[in-house]
Coordinates of C-alpha atoms and ligand atoms in Angstrom, one line a residue:
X915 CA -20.3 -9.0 -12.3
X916 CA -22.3 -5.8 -13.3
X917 CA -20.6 -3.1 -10.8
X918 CA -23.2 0.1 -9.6
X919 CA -22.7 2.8 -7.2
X920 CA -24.2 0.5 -4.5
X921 CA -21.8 -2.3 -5.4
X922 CA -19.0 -2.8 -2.9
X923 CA -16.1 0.1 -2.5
X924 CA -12.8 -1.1 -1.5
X925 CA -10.6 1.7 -0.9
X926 CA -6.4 0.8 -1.2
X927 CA -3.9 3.2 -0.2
X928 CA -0.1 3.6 0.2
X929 CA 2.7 6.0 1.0
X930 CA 4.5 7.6 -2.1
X931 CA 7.8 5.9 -1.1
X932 CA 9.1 5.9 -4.5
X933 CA 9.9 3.1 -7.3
X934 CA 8.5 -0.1 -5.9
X935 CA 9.8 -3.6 -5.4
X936 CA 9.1 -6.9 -5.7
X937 CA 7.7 -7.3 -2.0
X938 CA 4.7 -4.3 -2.5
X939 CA 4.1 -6.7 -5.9
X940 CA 3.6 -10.2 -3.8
X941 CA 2.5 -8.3 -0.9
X942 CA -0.2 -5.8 -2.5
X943 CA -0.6 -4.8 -5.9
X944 CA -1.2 -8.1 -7.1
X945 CA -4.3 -8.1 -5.4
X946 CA -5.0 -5.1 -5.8
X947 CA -5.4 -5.6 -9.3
X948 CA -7.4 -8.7 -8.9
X949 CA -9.8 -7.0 -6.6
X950 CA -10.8 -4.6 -9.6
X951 CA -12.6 -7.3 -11.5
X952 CA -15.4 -7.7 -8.7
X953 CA -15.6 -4.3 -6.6
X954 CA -15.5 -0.4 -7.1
X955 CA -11.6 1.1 -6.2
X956 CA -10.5 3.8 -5.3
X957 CA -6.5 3.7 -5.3
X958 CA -5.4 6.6 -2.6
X959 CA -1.7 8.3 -3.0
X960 CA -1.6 9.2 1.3
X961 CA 1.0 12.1 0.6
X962 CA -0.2 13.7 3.2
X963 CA 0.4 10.8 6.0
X964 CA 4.0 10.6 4.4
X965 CA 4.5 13.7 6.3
X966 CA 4.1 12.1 9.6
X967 CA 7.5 10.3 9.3
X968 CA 9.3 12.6 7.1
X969 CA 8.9 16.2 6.6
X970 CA 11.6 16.7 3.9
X971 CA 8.7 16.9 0.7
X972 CA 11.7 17.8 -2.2
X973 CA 10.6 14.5 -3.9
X974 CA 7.5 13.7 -3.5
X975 CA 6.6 14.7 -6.4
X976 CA 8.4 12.1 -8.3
X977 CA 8.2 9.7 -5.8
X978 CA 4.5 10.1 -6.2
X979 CA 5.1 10.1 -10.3
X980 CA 7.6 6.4 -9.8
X981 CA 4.9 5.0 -7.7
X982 CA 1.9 6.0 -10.0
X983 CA 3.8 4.5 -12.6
X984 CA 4.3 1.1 -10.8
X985 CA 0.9 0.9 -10.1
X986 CA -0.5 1.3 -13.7
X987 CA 1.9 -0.9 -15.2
X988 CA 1.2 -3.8 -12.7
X989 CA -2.3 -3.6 -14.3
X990 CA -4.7 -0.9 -11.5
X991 CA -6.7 0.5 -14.7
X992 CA -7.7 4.2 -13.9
X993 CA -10.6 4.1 -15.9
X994 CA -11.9 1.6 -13.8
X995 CA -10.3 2.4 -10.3
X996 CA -9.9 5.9 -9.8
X997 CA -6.0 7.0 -9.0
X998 CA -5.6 10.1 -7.3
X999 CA -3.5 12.2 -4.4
X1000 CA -5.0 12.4 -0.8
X1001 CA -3.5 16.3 -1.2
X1002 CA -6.2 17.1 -4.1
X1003 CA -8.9 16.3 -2.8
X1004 CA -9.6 18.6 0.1
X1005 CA -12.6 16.8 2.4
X1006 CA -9.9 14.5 3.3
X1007 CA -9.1 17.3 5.6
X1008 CA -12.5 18.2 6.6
X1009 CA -13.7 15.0 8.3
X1010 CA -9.9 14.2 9.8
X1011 CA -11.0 16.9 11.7
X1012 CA -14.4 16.1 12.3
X1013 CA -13.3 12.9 13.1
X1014 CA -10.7 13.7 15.9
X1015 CA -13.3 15.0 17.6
X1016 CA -14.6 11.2 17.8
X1017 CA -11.8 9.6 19.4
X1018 CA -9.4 10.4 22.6
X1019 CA -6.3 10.6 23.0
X1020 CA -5.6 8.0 25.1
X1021 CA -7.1 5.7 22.6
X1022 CA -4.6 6.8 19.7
X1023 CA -1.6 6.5 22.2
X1024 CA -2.6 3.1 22.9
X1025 CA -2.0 2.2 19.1
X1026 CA 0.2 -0.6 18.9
X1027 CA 1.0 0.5 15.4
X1028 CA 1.9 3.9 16.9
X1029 CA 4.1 2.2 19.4
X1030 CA 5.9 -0.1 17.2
X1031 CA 7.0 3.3 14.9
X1032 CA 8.1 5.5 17.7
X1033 CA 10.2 2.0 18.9
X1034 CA 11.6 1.8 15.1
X1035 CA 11.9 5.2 14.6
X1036 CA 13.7 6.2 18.0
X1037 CA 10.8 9.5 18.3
X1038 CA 10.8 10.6 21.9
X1039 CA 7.1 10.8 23.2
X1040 CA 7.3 14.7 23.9
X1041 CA 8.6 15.0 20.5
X1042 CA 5.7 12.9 18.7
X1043 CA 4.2 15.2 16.2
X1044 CA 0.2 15.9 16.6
X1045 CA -0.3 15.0 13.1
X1046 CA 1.8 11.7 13.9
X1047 CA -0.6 10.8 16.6
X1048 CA -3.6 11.6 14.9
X1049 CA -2.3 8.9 12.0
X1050 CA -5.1 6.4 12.1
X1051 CA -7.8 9.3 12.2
X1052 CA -6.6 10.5 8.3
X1053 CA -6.3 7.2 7.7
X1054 CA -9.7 6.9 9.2
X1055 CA -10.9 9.9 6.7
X1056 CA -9.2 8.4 3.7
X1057 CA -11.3 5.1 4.1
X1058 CA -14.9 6.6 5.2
X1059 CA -15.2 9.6 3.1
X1060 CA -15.7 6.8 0.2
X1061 CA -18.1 5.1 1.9
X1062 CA -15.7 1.8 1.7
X1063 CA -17.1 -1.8 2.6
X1064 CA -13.6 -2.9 2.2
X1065 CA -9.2 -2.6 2.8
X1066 CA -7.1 -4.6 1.6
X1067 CA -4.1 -4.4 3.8
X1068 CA -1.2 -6.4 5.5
X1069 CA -1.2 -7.4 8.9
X1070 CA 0.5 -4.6 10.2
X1071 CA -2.6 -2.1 9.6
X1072 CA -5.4 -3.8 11.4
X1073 CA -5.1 -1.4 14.6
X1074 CA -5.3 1.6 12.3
X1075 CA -8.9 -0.1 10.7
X1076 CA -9.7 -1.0 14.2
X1077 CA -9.7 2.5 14.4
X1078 CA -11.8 3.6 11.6
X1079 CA -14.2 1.3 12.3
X1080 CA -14.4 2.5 15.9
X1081 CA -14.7 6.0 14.6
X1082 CA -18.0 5.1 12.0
X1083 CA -20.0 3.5 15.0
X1084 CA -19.4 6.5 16.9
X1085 CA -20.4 8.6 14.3
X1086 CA -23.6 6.5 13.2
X1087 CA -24.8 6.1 16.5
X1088 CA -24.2 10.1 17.2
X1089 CA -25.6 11.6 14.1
X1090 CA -26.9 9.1 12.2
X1091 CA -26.4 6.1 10.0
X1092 CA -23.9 7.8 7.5
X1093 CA -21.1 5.0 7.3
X1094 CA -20.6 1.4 6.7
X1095 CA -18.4 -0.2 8.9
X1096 CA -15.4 -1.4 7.0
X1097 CA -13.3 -4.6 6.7
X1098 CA -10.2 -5.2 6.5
X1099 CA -9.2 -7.4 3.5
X1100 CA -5.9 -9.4 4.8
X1101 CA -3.4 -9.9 2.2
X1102 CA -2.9 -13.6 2.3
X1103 CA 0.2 -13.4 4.0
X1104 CA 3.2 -13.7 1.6
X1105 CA 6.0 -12.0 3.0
X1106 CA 9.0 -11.6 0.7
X1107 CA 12.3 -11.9 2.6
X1108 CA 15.1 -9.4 1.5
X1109 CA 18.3 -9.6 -0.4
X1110 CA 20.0 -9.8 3.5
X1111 CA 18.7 -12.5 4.5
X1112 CA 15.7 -14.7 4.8
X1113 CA 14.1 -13.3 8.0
X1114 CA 13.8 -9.8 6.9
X1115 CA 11.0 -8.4 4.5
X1116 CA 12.1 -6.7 1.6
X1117 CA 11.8 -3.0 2.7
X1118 CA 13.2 0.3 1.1
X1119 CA 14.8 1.5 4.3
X1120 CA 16.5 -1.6 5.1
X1121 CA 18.0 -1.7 1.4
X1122 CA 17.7 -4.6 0.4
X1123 CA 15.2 -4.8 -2.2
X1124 CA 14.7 -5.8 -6.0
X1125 CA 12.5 -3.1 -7.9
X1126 CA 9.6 -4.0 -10.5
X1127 CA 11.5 -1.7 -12.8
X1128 CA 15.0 -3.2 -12.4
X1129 CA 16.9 -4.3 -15.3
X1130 CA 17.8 -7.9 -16.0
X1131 CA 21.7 -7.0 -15.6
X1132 CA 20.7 -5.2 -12.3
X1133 CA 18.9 -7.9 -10.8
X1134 CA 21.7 -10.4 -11.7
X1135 CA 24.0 -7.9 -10.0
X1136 CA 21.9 -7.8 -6.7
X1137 CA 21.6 -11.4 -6.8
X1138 CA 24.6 -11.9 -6.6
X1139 CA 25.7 -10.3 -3.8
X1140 CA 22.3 -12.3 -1.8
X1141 CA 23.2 -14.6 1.4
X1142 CA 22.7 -17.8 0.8
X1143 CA 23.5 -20.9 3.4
X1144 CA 26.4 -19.9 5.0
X1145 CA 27.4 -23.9 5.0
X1146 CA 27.5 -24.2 2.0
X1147 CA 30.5 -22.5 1.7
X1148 CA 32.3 -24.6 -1.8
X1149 CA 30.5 -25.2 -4.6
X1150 CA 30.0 -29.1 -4.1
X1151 CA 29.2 -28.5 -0.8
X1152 CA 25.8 -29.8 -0.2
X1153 CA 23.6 -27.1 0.8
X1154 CA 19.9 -26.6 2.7
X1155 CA 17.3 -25.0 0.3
X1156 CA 14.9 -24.3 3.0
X1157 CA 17.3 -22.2 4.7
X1158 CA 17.9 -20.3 1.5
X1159 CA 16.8 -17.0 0.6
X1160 CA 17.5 -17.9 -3.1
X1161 CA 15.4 -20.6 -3.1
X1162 CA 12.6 -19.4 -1.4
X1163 CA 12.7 -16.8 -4.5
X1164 CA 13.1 -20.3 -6.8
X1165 CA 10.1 -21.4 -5.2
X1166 CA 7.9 -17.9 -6.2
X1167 CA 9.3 -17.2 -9.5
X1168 CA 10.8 -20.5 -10.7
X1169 CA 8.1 -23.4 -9.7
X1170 CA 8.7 -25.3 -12.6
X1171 CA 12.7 -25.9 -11.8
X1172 CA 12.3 -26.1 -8.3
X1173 CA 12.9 -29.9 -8.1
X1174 CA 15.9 -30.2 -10.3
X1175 CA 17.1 -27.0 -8.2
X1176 CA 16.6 -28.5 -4.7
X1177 CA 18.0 -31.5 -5.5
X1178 CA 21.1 -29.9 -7.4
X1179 CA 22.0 -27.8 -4.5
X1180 CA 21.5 -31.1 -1.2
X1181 CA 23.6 -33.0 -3.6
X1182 CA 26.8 -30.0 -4.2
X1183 CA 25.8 -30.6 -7.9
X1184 CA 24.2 -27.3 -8.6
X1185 CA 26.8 -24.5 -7.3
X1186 CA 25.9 -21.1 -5.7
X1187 CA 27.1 -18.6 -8.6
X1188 CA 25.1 -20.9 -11.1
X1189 CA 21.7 -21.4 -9.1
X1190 CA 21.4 -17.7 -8.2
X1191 CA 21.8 -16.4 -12.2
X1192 CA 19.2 -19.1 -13.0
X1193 CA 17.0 -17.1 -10.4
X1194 CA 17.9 -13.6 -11.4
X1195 CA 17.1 -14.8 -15.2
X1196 CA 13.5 -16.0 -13.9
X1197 CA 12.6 -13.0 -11.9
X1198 CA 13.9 -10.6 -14.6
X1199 CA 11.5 -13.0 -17.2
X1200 CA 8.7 -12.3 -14.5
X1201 CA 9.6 -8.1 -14.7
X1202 CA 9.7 -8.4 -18.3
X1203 CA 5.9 -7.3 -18.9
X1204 CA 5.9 -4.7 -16.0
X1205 CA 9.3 -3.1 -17.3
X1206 CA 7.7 -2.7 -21.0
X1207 CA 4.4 -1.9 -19.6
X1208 CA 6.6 1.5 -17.5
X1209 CA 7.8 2.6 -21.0
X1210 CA 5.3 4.8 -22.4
X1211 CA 4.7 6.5 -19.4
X1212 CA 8.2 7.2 -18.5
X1213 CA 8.8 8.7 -22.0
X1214 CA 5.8 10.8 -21.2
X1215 CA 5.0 11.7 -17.5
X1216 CA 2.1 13.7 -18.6
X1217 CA 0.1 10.5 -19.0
X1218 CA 0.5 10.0 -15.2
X1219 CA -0.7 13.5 -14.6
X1220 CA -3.6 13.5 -17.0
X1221 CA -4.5 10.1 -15.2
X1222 CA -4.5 11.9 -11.6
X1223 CA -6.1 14.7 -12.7
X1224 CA -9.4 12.4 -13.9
X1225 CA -8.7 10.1 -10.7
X1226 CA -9.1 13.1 -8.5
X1227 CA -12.1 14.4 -10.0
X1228 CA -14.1 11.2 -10.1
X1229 CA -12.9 10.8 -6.6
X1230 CA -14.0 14.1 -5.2
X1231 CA -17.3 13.6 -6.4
X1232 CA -18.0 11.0 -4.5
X1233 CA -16.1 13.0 -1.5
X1234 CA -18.6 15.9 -1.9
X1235 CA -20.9 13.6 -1.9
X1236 CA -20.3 12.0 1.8
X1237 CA -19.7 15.3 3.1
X1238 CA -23.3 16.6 2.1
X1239 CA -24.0 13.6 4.3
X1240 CA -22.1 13.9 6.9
X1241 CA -23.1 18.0 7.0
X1242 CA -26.6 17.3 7.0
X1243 CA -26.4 14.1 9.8
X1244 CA -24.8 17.4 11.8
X1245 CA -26.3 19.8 11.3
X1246 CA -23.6 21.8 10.4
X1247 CA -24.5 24.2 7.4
X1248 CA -28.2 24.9 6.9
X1249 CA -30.5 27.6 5.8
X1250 CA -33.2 30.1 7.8
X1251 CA -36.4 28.3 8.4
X1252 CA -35.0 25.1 8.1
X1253 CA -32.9 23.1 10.4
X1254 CA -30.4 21.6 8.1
X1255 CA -28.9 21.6 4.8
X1256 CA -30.3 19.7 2.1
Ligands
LIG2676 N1 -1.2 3.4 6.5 C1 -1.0 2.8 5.3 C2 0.4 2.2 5.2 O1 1.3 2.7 5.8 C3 -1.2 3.7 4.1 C4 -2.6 4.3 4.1 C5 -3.0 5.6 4.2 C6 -3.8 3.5 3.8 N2 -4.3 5.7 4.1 C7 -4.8 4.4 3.9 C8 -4.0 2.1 3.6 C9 -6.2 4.0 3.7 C10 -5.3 1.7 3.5 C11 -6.4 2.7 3.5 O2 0.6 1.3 4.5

C-alpha cells in the first residue's frame, strides 16, 4: 500500500525503562513492527512522563540508548517510522499546556489509571506530583501533535486515550476542526506470565523477566530457577501442563513439541530439569536473530544517536506543522491588520 501524508498516523510510545524483555516483544513490538507495513509511525521515547514516577534521571540516557536498541533490532525501521525523544522535540510542551487548559481536574483525578498507580505505588494524594496528575494530558500531546488516527496499546492505557480523545473534541468544537479523534489499537491480548509464576506478567519491577538480549546460558539459568507445578514434585511424578508456566512458554515458542511435551510431563516420562532446558534452548533459538541484530549497534552507539537525531527532525516537522494549526485555530500569534497568523 502506497503511504502519503494523508495516509493513516499511528503514533506508539513507551517509557525508557531500559533493556527489554520478552513480554514488551509478545505484548508490543511485534506489532508494532507489523503496523509499519500499512500506516505512517511515529515511535515516541516519553522520557519526559518517566519523570512522573521517578525523578532519579542518572540513566536515562542509556536506558533510552538499551531501549532504542531493542526496538531497531526487533525490526521498527527509522527510515520508515521516525524514532525520536519526547525531550527533543519541544511543542510536546507547548500544547500539554494548551491542553490542560481543556480538561478539569476532577476529570484527571477520576483516572482509573491514575488510581491504580497511586494504589501500586503507595503515593499519598497530597503528595501526587502536578506533573503526575497531568499524565494523560502529555500523553494527550504526544498523540495529537501528530495528527494520529491510531494507538496501539494494551489494555491498561484506554483511560489515558479516553482522555485524549476527550481533549480533541473539546478542542475541535472550541477552535476548530484541528484533530482527528484517535483510536486506540488493542494489542490482542497476550499477556506473558513471569518467571514467578503463571499469574503475574512479566514486568521489570517485579523481576522476573527474560530480556530479548539475554544469552542462551542466561536464559537456561533463569529457567531454571522458574516454578513449575508444585505437584509435581519427583521427576516421574505426573504433572499438569496447563497449570505450568513452562509450558505456557512451550506453547509460544515451542508449538511444534508441544504434544510430545504435554504428554511427556501427564505421564512422569518427561522430567522437570529436562523439559525446562528444552524450553530455554527454543526461546534462546527464537532471541537468536534479535541478539545478532543488537550487535552492530552496541559496538557503536552512535548509530542509535544518528538514528534519533533524523527521527527527531522528521518528527518535528510535522510538530511545527500542527502547532501552526493549532496557533492559527486560536488565535494566538498574529500580525497588525490581520486577525491571525498564517
Ligand atoms: N503511557 C504509556 C505507557 O505507560 C507510554 C506513553 C506515553 C504512550 N505517551 C504515549 C503510549 C503516547 C502511547 C501513546 O505505556
Amino acid at each position: 500500500m502506497r503511504k502519503s501524508e494523508n495516509h493513516s498516523i499511528v503514533l506508539s510510545g513507551m517509557r525508557p525503562t531500559g533493556a527489554l524483555h520478552l513480554g514488551h516483544y509478545t505484548g508490543a513490538l511485534e506489532n508494532w513492527v507489523a503496523l509499519q507495513d500499512v500506516y505512517t509511525n511515529y515511535h515516541l521515547i516519553a522520557d519526559y512522563h518517566a519523570l512522573t514516577t521517578n525523578t532519579d534521571t542518572s540513566r536515562i540516557f542509556e536506558n533510552t540508548i538499551e531501549m532504542v536498541i531493542d526496538w531497531l533490532a526487533a525490526g521498527i525501521d527509522p527510515a520508515r517510522s521516525p524514532i525520536f525523544r519526547q525531550s527533543q522535540v519541544k511543542q510536546h510542551t507547548e500544547l500539554f499546556l494548551i491542553f490542560s487548559m481543556l480538561v478539569t481536574k476532577n476529570r484527571l483525578e477520576r483516572n482509573p489509571t491514575l488510581k491504580e498507580q497511586v494504589r501500586d505505588l503507595g503515593i499519598e494524594s497530597e503528595n501526587l506530583a502536578y506533573g503526575h496528575l497531568g499524565y494523560p494530558v502529555l500523553q494527550a500531546s504526544d498523540i495529537l501533535l501528530y495528527r494520529a488516527h491510531a494507538v496501539p496499546v494494551g489494555e491498561d492505557q484506554l483511560a489515558n486515550i479516553e482522555i485524549t480523545r476527550e481533549i480533541a473534541r473539546r478542542f475541535n468544537r472550541e477552535y476548530g476542526e484541528v484533530f482527528p479523534e484517535p483510536k486506540a489499537l488493542l494489542t490482542e491480548f497476550k499477556r506473558l506470565p513471569g518467571l514467578d509464576g503463571i499469574d503475574r506478567k512479566m514486568s521489570k519491577s517485579l523481576g522476573n523477566t527474560i530480556l530479548l538480549s539475554d544469552t542462551p546460558e542466561t536464559i537456561a539459568a533463569k529457567l531454571r530457577k522458574a516454578v513449575t507445578d508444585p505437584l509435581k514434585v519427583r521427576r516421574n511424578d505426573p504433572g499438569r501442563p496447563d497449570v505450568c508456566l513452562v509450558f505456557t512458554y512451550h506453547r509460544r515458542f515451542n508449538a511444534g513439541e508441544i504434544d510430545e511435551i504435554r504428554a511427556g510431563c501427564t505421564s512422569g516420562a518427561l522430567g522437570c530439569v529436562e523439559c525446562k532446558q528444552r524450553c530455554a534452548a527454543r526461546i534462546a533459538d527464537a532471541l537468536a536473530p534479535h541478539r545478532e541484530h543488537r550487535v552492530p549497534y552496541e559496538k557503536d552507539r552512535s548509530l542509535v544517536l544518528d538514528i534519533l537525531a533524523e527521527g527527531e527532525k522528521k518528527a518535528r516537522r510535522r510538530a511545527a506543522t500542527t502547532m501552526r494549526a493549532v496557533h492559527r485555530a486560536m488565535r494566538l500569534g498574529g500580525r497588525i491588520g490581520k486577525t491571525s497568523v498564517s
